[in-house]
Coordinates of N, CA, C and O in Angstrom, one line a residue:
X1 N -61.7 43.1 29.1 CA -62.2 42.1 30.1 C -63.6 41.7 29.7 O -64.3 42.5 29.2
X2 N -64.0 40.6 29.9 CA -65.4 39.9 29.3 C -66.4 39.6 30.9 O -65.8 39.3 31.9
X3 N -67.3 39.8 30.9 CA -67.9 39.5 31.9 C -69.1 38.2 31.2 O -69.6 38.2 30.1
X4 N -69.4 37.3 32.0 CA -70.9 36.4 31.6 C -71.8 36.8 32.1 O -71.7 37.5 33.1
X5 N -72.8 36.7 31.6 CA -74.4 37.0 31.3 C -75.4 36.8 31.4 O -75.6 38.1 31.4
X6 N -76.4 36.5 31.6 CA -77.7 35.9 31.2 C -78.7 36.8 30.8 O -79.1 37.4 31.8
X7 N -79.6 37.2 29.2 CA -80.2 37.7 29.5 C -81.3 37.3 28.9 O -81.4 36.3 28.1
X8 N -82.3 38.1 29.3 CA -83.6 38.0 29.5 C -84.7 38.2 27.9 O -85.7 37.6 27.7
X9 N -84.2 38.7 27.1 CA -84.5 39.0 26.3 C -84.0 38.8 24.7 O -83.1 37.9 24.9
X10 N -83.9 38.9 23.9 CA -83.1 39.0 22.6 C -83.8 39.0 21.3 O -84.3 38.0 20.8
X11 N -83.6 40.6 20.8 CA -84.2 41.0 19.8 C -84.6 40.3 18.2 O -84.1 39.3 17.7
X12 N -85.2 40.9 17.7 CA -85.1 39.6 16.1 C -84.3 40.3 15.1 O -84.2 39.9 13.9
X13 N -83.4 41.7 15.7 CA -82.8 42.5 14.4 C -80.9 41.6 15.1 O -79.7 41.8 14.8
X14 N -81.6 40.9 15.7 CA -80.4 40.2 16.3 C -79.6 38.5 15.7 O -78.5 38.0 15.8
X15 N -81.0 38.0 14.9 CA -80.9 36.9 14.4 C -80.1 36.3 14.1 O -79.8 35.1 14.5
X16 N -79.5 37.4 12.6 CA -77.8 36.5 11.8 C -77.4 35.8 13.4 O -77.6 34.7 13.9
X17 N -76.9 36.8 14.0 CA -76.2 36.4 14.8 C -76.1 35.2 15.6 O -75.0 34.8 15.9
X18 N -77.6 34.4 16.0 CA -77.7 33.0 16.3 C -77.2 33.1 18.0 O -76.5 32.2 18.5
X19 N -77.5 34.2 18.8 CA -76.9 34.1 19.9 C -78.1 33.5 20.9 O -79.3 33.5 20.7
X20 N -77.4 33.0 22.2 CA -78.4 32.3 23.1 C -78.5 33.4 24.3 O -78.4 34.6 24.1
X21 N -78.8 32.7 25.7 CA -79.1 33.8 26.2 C -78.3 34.0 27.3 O -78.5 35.0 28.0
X22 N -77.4 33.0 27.4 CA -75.9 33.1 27.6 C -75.1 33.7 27.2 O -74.4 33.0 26.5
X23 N -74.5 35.0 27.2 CA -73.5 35.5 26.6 C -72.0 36.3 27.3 O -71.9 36.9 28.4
X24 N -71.2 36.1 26.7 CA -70.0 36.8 27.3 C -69.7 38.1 26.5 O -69.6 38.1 25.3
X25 N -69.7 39.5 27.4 CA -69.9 40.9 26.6 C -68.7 41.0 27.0 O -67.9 40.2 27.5
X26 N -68.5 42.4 26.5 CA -67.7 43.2 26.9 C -68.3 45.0 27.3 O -69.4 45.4 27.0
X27 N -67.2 45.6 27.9 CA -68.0 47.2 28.6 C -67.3 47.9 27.0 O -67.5 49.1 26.8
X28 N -66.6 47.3 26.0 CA -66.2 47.7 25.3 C -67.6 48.3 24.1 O -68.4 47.4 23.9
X29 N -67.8 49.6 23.4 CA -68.7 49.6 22.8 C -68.6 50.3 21.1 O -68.1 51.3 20.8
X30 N -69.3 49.5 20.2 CA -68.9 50.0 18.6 C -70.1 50.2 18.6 O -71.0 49.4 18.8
X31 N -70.1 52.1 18.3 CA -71.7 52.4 18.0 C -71.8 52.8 16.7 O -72.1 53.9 16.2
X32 N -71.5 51.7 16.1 CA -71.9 52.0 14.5 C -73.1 50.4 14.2 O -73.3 49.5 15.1
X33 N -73.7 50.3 13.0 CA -74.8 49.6 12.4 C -74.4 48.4 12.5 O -73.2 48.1 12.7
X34 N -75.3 47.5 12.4 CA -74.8 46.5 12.2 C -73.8 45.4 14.0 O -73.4 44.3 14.1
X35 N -73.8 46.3 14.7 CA -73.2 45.6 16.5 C -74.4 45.2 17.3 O -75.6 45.6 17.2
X36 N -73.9 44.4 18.0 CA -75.4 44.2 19.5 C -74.7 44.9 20.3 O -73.5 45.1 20.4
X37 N -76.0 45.3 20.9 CA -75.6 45.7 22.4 C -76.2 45.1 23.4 O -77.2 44.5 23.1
X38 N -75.9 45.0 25.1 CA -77.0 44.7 25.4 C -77.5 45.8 26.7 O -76.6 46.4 27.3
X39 N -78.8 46.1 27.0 CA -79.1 47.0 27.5 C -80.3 46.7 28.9 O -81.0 45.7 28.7
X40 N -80.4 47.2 29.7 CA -81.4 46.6 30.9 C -82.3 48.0 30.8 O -82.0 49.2 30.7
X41 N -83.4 47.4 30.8 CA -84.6 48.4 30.6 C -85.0 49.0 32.1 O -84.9 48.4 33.2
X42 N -85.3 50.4 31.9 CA -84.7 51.4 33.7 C -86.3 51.3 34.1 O -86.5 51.3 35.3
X43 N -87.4 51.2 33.3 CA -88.9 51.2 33.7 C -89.7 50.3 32.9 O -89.2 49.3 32.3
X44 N -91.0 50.8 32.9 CA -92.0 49.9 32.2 C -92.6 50.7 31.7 O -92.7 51.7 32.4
X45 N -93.3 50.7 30.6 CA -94.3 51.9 29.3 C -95.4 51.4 29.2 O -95.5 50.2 29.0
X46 N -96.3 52.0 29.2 CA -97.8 51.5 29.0 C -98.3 51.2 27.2 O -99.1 50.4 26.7
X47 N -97.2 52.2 26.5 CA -97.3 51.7 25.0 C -95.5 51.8 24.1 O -94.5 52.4 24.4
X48 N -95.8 51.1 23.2 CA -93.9 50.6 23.0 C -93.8 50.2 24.0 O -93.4 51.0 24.8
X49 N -93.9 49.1 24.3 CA -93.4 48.4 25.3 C -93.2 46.6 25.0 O -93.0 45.7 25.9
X50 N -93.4 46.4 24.0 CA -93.1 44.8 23.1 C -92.1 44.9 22.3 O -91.8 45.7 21.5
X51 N -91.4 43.8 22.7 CA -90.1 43.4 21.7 C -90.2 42.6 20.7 O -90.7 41.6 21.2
X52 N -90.2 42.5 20.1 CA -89.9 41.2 18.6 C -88.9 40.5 19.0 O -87.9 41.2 19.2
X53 N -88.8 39.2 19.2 CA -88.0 38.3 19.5 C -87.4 37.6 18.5 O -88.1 37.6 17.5
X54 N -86.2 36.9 18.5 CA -85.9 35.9 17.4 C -86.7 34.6 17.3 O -86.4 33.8 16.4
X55 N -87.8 34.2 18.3 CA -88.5 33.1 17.2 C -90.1 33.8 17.0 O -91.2 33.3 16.9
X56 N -89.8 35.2 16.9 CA -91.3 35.7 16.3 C -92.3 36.2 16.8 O -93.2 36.9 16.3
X57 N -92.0 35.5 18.6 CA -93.1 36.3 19.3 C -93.0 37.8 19.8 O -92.2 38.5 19.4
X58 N -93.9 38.2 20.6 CA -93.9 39.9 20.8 C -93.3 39.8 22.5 O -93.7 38.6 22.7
X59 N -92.8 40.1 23.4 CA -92.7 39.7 24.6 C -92.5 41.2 25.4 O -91.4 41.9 25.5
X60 N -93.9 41.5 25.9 CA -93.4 42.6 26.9 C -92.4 43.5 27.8 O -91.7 42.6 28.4
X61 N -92.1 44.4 28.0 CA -90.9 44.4 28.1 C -91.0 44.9 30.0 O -91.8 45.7 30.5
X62 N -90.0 44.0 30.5 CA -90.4 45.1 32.4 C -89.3 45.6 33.0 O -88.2 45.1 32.9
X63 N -89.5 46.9 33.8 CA -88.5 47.1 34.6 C -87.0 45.5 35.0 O -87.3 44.4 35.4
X64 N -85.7 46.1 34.7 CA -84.2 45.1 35.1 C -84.7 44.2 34.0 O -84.1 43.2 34.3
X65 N -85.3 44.0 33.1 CA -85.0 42.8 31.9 C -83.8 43.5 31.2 O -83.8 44.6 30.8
X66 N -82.9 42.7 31.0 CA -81.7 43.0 30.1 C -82.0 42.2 29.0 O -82.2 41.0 28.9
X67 N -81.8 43.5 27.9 CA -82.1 42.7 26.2 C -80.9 43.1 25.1 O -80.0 44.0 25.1
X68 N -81.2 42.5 24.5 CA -80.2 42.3 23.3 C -80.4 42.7 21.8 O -80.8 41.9 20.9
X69 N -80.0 44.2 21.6 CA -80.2 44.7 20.3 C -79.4 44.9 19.7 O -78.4 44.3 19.9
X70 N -79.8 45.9 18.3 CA -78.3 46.0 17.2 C -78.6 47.3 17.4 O -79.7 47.7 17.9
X71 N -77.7 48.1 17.0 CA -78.0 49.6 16.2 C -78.2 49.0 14.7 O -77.7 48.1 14.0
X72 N -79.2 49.9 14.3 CA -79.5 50.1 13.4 C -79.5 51.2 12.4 O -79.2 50.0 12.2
X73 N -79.4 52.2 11.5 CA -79.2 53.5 10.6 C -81.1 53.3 10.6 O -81.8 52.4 10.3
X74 N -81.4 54.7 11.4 CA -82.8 55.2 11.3 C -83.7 55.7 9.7 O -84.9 56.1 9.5
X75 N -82.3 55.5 8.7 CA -83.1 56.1 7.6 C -83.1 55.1 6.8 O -83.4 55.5 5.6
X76 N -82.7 53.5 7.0 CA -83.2 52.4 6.1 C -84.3 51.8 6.7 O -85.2 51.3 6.0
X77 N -84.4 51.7 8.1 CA -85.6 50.9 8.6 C -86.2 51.3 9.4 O -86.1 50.8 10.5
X78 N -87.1 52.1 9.1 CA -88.1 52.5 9.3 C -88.8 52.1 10.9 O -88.5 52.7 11.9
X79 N -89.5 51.0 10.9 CA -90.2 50.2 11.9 C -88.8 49.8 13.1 O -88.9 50.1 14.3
X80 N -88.1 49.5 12.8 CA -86.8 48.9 13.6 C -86.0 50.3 14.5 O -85.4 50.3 15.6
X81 N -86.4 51.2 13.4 CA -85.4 52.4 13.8 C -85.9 53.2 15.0 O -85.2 53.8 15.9
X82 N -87.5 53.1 14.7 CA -88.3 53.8 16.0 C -88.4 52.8 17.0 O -88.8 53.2 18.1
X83 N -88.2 51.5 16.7 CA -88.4 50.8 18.3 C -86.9 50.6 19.0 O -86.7 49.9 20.0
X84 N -85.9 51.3 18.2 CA -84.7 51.7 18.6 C -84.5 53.3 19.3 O -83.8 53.5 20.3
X85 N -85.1 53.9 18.9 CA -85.6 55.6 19.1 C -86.0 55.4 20.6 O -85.5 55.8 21.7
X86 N -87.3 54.7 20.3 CA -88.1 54.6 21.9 C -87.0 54.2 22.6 O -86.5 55.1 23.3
X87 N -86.4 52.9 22.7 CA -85.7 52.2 23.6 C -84.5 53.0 23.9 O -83.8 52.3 24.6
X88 N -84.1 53.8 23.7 CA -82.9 54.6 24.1 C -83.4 55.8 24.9 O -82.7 56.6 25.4
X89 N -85.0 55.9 25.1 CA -85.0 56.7 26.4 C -85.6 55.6 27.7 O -85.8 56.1 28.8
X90 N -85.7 54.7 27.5 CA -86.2 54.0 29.1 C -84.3 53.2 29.1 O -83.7 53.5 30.1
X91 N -83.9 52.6 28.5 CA -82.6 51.7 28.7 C -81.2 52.2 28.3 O -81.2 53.1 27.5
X92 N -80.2 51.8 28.7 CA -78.6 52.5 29.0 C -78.3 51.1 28.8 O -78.8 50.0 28.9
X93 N -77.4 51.5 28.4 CA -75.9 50.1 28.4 C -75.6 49.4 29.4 O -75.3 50.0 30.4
X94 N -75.6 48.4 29.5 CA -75.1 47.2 30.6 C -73.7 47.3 30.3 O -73.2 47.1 29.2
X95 N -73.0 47.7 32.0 CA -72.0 47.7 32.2 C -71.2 47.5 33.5 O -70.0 47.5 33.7
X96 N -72.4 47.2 34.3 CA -71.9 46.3 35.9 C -72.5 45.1 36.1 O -72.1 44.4 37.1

């Protein structure tokens, strides 16, 4: 089942992809490299708390913003892998 979307955010490890901020997901989930996910952020951080966007800028991140990442493999990319690290303790999967 697909549900529609809108979100708030969308990361730059997201790019190939070419997605808007409209999207149709699914609760269905492939946790290997290379998938998006998308995820709603549960608080707000005084530090790690900026996203890299796909046109370049940095955009704060706040409490209920739902954003749009990949997994990534933590031992090719370095910078990407830890702002994937951090973000998996403030945000969970969107799935209602």
């Amino acid at each position: 089942m697909y549900q529609q979307l809108t979100v708030d955010k969308i990361g730059s490890s997201t790019a190939p992809c070419r997605l808007s901020h409209e999207l149709e997901i699914t609760s269905y989930i492939v946790a290997e490299e290379g998938y998006c996910l998308v995820v709603r952020a549960l608080e707000e951080k005084t530090t790690y708390n900026q996203l890299e966007c796909t046109d370049g800028t940095f955009q704060t991140i706040r409490r209920g913003d739902l954003i749009v990442g990949a997994w990534v493999n933590a031992r090719r990319s370095k910078g990407t892998a830890a702002a994937s690290l951090v973000a998996s303790r403030w945000a969970t999967c969107y799935t209602s």
